[in-house]
């Protein structure tokens, strides 16, 4: 009890000498960037919801006694975790004692972000929200691993090419129902643990006696019935921002309708804010612009029905090329659609299209080594720039309500 009091006192003293206005990170100067547009625009109820988020954020800083859980959902720009990883690094390093935790890790068999390392035994297979079937076995992570073999393992190290080093003493595994004598356990770890099964919310939670950084998960089955793993959540008592990211290469707004368990997982994890970055794939081909607004509106409203009181931020995509031939003529329209959806669903909005340079930005980004030759995806440096811009926009909005 005494050590906890001393810790809270330490955080409080830090806050007294802490100038929040120093937080926005410096941005490398490119003439085509429009940093004056790097600000959140609030529509309808979103401002009050964000104000509540900012107040809780301030309490986290003052007392060091809570986590702020953010989810960033999207497509390939999010899957690689370069963009979101930069935001996470900034939030988890701005103040001593507020590192937060790793949070969500997706069970990718291939193309996993390099910020963690995950390996499966040979019996596992994969599906995701672009798959034509199995929607009842897909959830918030957008991808699931499954197996019919009797003995199976998954190894996860939460620290790979990671600027922030994590440990954890709690692990949730979201999965399909275990039958009969089927068993899910941790193997070859140096600490004792307690296992709690939450069948109602569809996960098994492991409470560890000490902190570790990697884990081996063993699934033992008595029949060849298919077993699905939907996702992992790594946690501890660390105060700070837990910046979660889930994205699938090629995903559009309607792809997330294929994940039947998405909303129950959202409810279970109880986020404080949700950020959505979609639109590149929705309007890549001609005609997609005709359904994008309807699909994004439906997705946002479905999320709001599950978590009605938390702020949702919609971010427009950067301009891109069409099949490496020319600027996609629907890029600007995509931005307008995202703004329209934010207006009619009471969301916050960030005009990343304009911030990153607007019309003609893709050529300028490419010439400055910020965009890859496909003129759709950014380079690592480009995603880190975009992550810094998003972080600054969020910080400036938080500061507004302090």
XYZ file of C-alpha atoms in Angstrom:
402
model
C 0.000 0.000 0.000
C 2.819 2.403 0.908
C 4.629 1.824 -2.394
C 1.427 2.505 -4.309
C 0.939 5.786 -2.448
C 4.526 6.808 -3.165
C 4.027 6.037 -6.861
C 0.855 8.150 -7.081
C 2.618 10.988 -5.254
C 5.511 10.746 -7.721
C 3.169 11.007 -10.694
C 1.323 13.939 -9.098
C 4.582 15.809 -8.560
C 5.607 15.142 -12.138
C 2.335 16.588 -13.330
C 2.797 19.789 -11.330
C 6.006 20.520 -13.233
C 4.661 19.220 -16.513
C 3.776 21.465 -19.437
C 1.340 19.678 -21.706
C 1.951 22.259 -24.426
C 5.381 20.741 -25.014
C 3.866 17.462 -26.111
C 3.229 17.795 -29.839
C 6.296 16.350 -31.556
C 8.270 18.312 -34.115
C 7.399 17.657 -37.752
C 9.985 17.699 -40.497
C 9.242 20.612 -42.784
C 7.941 19.686 -46.217
C 6.501 22.523 -48.279
C 3.521 20.449 -49.423
C 2.331 19.526 -45.914
C -0.597 21.520 -44.565
C 0.032 21.294 -40.832
C -2.502 24.065 -40.155
C -5.173 21.505 -41.101
C -3.799 18.984 -38.606
C -6.661 19.429 -36.193
C -9.740 17.474 -35.185
C -13.096 18.793 -36.318
C -16.001 17.837 -34.047
C -19.510 17.209 -35.311
C -22.608 16.877 -33.160
C -22.114 15.049 -29.866
C -18.502 14.161 -30.630
C -17.062 17.235 -28.900
C -18.679 16.389 -25.553
C -17.593 12.779 -25.903
C -14.028 13.831 -26.624
C -14.118 16.254 -23.711
C -14.947 13.339 -21.415
C -12.043 11.387 -22.947
C -9.690 14.338 -22.351
C -10.814 14.674 -18.726
C -10.070 11.001 -18.124
C -6.726 11.464 -19.863
C -5.909 14.313 -17.477
C -6.790 12.087 -14.526
C -4.459 9.414 -15.879
C -1.626 11.942 -15.920
C -2.375 13.418 -12.509
C -2.887 10.185 -10.610
C -1.189 7.516 -12.707
C -3.994 5.133 -11.852
C -5.707 4.250 -15.095
C -5.300 3.216 -18.697
C -6.755 4.942 -21.752
C -7.534 2.318 -24.383
C -7.662 3.454 -28.006
C -8.502 1.247 -30.986
C -7.361 2.189 -34.502
C -9.156 0.123 -37.150
C -8.419 0.060 -40.862
C -6.805 -1.600 -43.861
C -3.227 -2.333 -45.016
C -2.072 1.105 -43.862
C -2.880 -0.104 -40.355
C -1.939 -3.794 -40.653
C 1.789 -3.105 -40.978
C 1.617 -1.069 -37.733
C 4.188 1.488 -38.907
C 1.653 4.337 -38.798
C -0.079 3.197 -35.613
C 3.191 2.054 -34.073
C 4.520 5.615 -34.289
C 1.419 6.962 -32.528
C 1.784 4.242 -29.883
C 5.460 5.039 -29.323
C 4.713 8.743 -28.866
C 1.879 8.162 -26.412
C 3.823 5.594 -24.411
C 6.999 7.618 -24.045
C 5.811 11.155 -23.332
C 5.974 10.771 -19.550
C 7.770 8.461 -17.122
C 5.411 6.037 -15.399
C 2.791 6.098 -18.172
C 4.067 3.457 -20.580
C 0.808 1.523 -20.872
C 0.697 -1.981 -22.351
C 0.898 -3.777 -25.695
C -2.795 -4.621 -25.879
C -4.121 -6.352 -29.012
C -2.063 -8.778 -31.065
C -3.598 -10.373 -34.150
C -3.107 -14.103 -34.900
C -1.517 -13.563 -38.321
C 0.122 -16.642 -39.804
C 1.811 -14.369 -42.355
C 2.456 -10.632 -42.742
C 2.288 -9.876 -39.034
C 3.659 -6.493 -37.922
C 7.317 -6.728 -36.976
C 6.660 -5.096 -33.595
C 5.866 -8.564 -32.239
C 6.844 -12.085 -33.200
C 4.247 -14.840 -33.504
C 4.840 -18.402 -34.705
C 2.388 -21.270 -35.089
C 2.886 -25.017 -35.244
C 2.348 -26.461 -38.715
C -1.298 -27.458 -38.235
C -2.715 -23.929 -38.140
C -4.524 -22.233 -41.030
C -5.865 -18.689 -41.451
C -8.941 -16.755 -42.497
C -9.702 -13.040 -42.476
C -12.545 -10.648 -43.201
C -11.917 -10.921 -46.941
C -12.603 -14.669 -46.828
C -15.892 -15.743 -48.397
C -17.008 -17.992 -45.549
C -16.603 -18.486 -41.794
C -17.837 -15.039 -40.771
C -19.103 -16.528 -37.497
C -15.471 -17.213 -36.581
C -14.096 -13.734 -37.214
C -13.998 -10.892 -34.744
C -12.419 -7.572 -33.869
C -8.906 -8.608 -34.951
C -10.126 -9.180 -38.521
C -8.159 -12.426 -38.860
C -8.449 -15.791 -37.131
C -6.209 -18.831 -36.892
C -7.782 -22.287 -36.805
C -6.770 -25.914 -36.465
C -8.262 -29.401 -36.422
C -5.132 -31.129 -35.074
C -5.138 -32.624 -31.592
C -1.971 -30.876 -30.367
C -1.099 -27.296 -31.328
C 1.118 -24.451 -30.160
C 1.477 -20.700 -30.620
C 4.548 -18.753 -29.503
C 4.333 -14.989 -29.002
C 7.049 -12.513 -28.070
C 5.585 -9.048 -27.515
C 8.964 -7.412 -28.156
C 10.528 -7.673 -31.564
C 11.537 -4.547 -33.510
C 9.901 -2.421 -30.892
C 10.955 1.012 -29.561
C 8.926 0.349 -26.404
C 9.745 -2.775 -24.396
C 6.757 -4.482 -22.854
C 6.069 -7.113 -20.267
C 2.721 -8.442 -19.096
C 1.071 -10.382 -16.308
C -2.359 -10.810 -17.866
C -3.280 -12.415 -21.147
C -6.695 -12.835 -22.707
C -7.167 -15.277 -25.551
C -10.430 -14.898 -27.468
C -11.416 -18.211 -29.039
C -14.179 -20.586 -30.047
C -15.751 -22.894 -27.505
C -13.637 -25.675 -26.021
C -15.410 -29.032 -25.963
C -15.250 -31.764 -23.317
C -11.662 -32.410 -22.268
C -10.172 -29.877 -24.676
C -7.656 -27.662 -22.914
C -5.963 -24.301 -23.403
C -2.870 -23.668 -21.280
C 0.454 -21.848 -21.074
C 3.585 -23.979 -21.406
C 7.273 -23.580 -20.590
C 6.924 -20.240 -18.797
C 8.881 -19.429 -15.607
C 5.923 -18.282 -13.488
C 2.767 -19.750 -12.031
C -0.606 -18.627 -13.313
C -4.319 -18.770 -12.674
C -6.722 -19.537 -15.523
C -10.196 -18.006 -15.704
C -12.677 -19.014 -18.402
C -15.218 -16.394 -19.411
C -17.549 -18.389 -21.618
C -20.114 -15.585 -21.856
C -17.634 -13.203 -23.501
C -15.700 -15.921 -25.292
C -12.219 -15.734 -23.841
C -9.824 -17.422 -21.445
C -7.784 -15.143 -19.195
C -4.445 -16.046 -17.645
C -3.335 -14.154 -14.514
C 0.415 -14.578 -14.034
C 2.312 -14.427 -10.756
C 5.004 -12.237 -12.321
C 5.787 -10.257 -15.465
C 7.086 -11.965 -18.613
C 7.686 -10.931 -22.233
C 6.939 -14.087 -24.208
C 4.579 -16.992 -23.929
C 3.919 -20.422 -25.398
C 0.246 -21.338 -25.747
C -0.717 -24.993 -26.067
C -4.072 -26.194 -27.359
C -4.869 -29.855 -26.612
C -7.958 -31.360 -28.250
C -9.660 -34.725 -27.991
C -11.463 -34.564 -31.349
C -10.774 -33.137 -34.787
C -13.408 -30.433 -34.330
C -12.099 -27.092 -35.605
C -10.822 -24.688 -32.958
C -10.508 -20.955 -33.707
C -8.354 -18.271 -32.107
C -9.748 -14.782 -32.763
C -7.129 -12.659 -31.037
C -4.933 -11.875 -28.031
C -4.864 -9.049 -25.515
C -1.677 -8.492 -23.446
C -2.136 -6.418 -20.302
C -0.792 -5.516 -16.870
C -1.350 -2.821 -14.261
C 0.715 -0.255 -16.165
C -1.019 3.119 -16.371
C -0.894 4.937 -19.692
C -2.252 4.759 -23.213
C -2.839 1.324 -24.734
C -2.890 2.050 -28.465
C -4.424 -0.941 -30.219
C -4.402 -1.441 -33.971
C -6.247 -3.871 -36.197
C -6.064 -3.732 -39.976
C -6.363 -6.151 -42.880
C -4.674 -5.739 -46.252
C -7.366 -4.993 -48.840
C -10.103 -4.266 -46.309
C -12.940 -1.861 -46.984
C -15.720 -0.718 -44.662
C -18.062 -3.541 -45.677
C -15.326 -6.140 -45.039
C -15.876 -5.635 -41.322
C -19.502 -6.721 -41.732
C -18.042 -10.220 -42.236
C -16.840 -10.378 -38.627
C -19.838 -11.594 -36.620
C -18.038 -11.334 -33.287
C -16.638 -7.847 -33.831
C -19.196 -6.039 -31.699
C -19.145 -8.485 -28.791
C -15.338 -8.161 -28.718
C -15.630 -4.364 -28.785
C -17.975 -4.486 -25.819
C -15.717 -6.883 -23.930
C -12.573 -4.743 -24.288
C -14.323 -1.485 -23.361
C -12.283 1.059 -25.352
C -12.126 4.780 -24.558
C -11.838 5.915 -28.190
C -12.083 4.370 -31.646
C -10.276 5.677 -34.721
C -11.258 4.471 -38.199
C -8.999 4.828 -41.249
C -10.746 3.410 -44.319
C -11.466 4.489 -47.877
C -8.450 3.606 -50.003
C -9.819 0.206 -51.035
C -13.472 1.249 -50.933
C -13.023 3.780 -53.743
C -10.004 2.383 -55.544
C -12.070 1.118 -58.465
C -14.770 3.080 -60.263
C -18.158 2.654 -58.621
C -16.846 2.106 -55.130
C -17.597 5.702 -54.248
C -21.292 4.907 -54.714
C -21.387 2.461 -51.798
C -18.596 3.713 -49.529
C -20.672 6.337 -47.709
C -23.448 3.854 -46.994
C -21.026 1.174 -45.775
C -18.943 3.489 -43.579
C -22.115 4.965 -42.082
C -23.408 1.497 -41.279
C -20.113 0.465 -39.672
C -19.973 3.597 -37.502
C -23.577 3.242 -36.394
C -23.080 -0.423 -35.542
C -20.106 0.521 -33.374
C -22.082 3.341 -31.723
C -24.898 0.910 -30.915
C -22.316 -1.164 -29.020
C -20.364 1.690 -27.395
C -22.650 4.756 -27.555
C -20.695 7.065 -25.252
C -17.146 6.941 -26.592
C -15.696 9.298 -29.223
C -15.103 8.008 -32.732
C -12.587 9.712 -35.007
C -12.786 9.241 -38.796
C -9.598 9.897 -40.768
C -9.555 10.355 -44.531
C -6.871 8.565 -46.574
C -3.975 10.249 -48.352
C -4.178 10.701 -52.111
C -3.071 7.618 -54.057
C -2.487 6.411 -57.588
C -4.726 4.074 -59.570
C -2.845 0.956 -60.799
C 0.425 2.955 -60.854
C -0.885 4.864 -63.898
C -2.348 8.118 -62.649
C -3.763 9.797 -59.573
C -6.932 8.054 -58.483
C -9.615 10.556 -59.543
C -11.745 9.460 -56.560
C -9.201 10.398 -53.866
C -10.661 13.841 -53.189
C -14.194 12.474 -53.286
C -13.212 9.812 -50.750
C -12.135 12.554 -48.374
C -15.460 14.333 -48.796
C -17.344 11.108 -48.100
C -15.455 10.543 -44.839
C -16.282 14.102 -43.774
C -19.971 13.631 -44.654
C -20.173 10.432 -42.619
C -18.566 12.179 -39.645
C -21.175 14.944 -39.873
C -24.193 12.679 -39.962
C -22.964 10.207 -37.326
C -21.650 12.703 -34.744
C -17.986 11.771 -35.120
C -14.767 13.727 -35.012
C -12.927 14.097 -38.310
C -9.315 14.567 -39.369
C -8.631 15.706 -42.941
C -5.459 13.666 -43.472
C -5.956 14.065 -47.221
C -5.427 17.819 -46.848
C -2.777 17.549 -44.121
C -0.588 15.312 -46.293
C -0.752 17.761 -49.196
C -4.144 17.296 -50.850
C -4.372 17.040 -54.625
C -1.044 16.111 -56.179
C 0.460 15.010 -52.867
C 1.207 11.461 -54.033
C 3.868 12.645 -56.488
C 5.443 14.956 -53.899
C 5.419 12.240 -51.249
C 7.099 9.841 -53.670
C 9.796 12.348 -54.665
C 10.584 12.866 -50.982
C 10.912 9.113 -50.285
C 7.717 9.131 -48.232
C 5.631 6.983 -50.604
C 6.429 3.634 -52.181
C 6.568 3.123 -55.971
C 3.000 1.785 -56.014
C 1.954 5.344 -55.034
C -0.592 3.830 -52.608
C 1.408 2.823 -49.549
C 3.835 5.044 -47.705
C 7.395 4.173 -46.816
C 8.376 3.591 -43.196
C 9.451 7.241 -43.004
C 6.139 8.313 -44.533
C 4.057 6.312 -42.064
C 6.104 7.638 -39.162
C 5.417 11.170 -40.403
C 1.715 10.388 -40.634
C 1.800 8.880 -37.142
C 3.406 12.034 -35.743
C 0.753 14.168 -37.433
C -2.070 12.105 -35.947
C -0.439 12.161 -32.521
C -0.146 15.951 -32.664
C -3.764 16.344 -33.742
C -4.914 14.197 -30.820
C -2.682 16.047 -28.343
C -3.864 19.452 -29.480
C -7.463 18.323 -29.051
C -6.732 16.924 -25.588
C -5.009 20.175 -24.583
C -8.103 22.130 -25.631
C -10.085 20.531 -22.812
C -7.429 20.536 -20.060
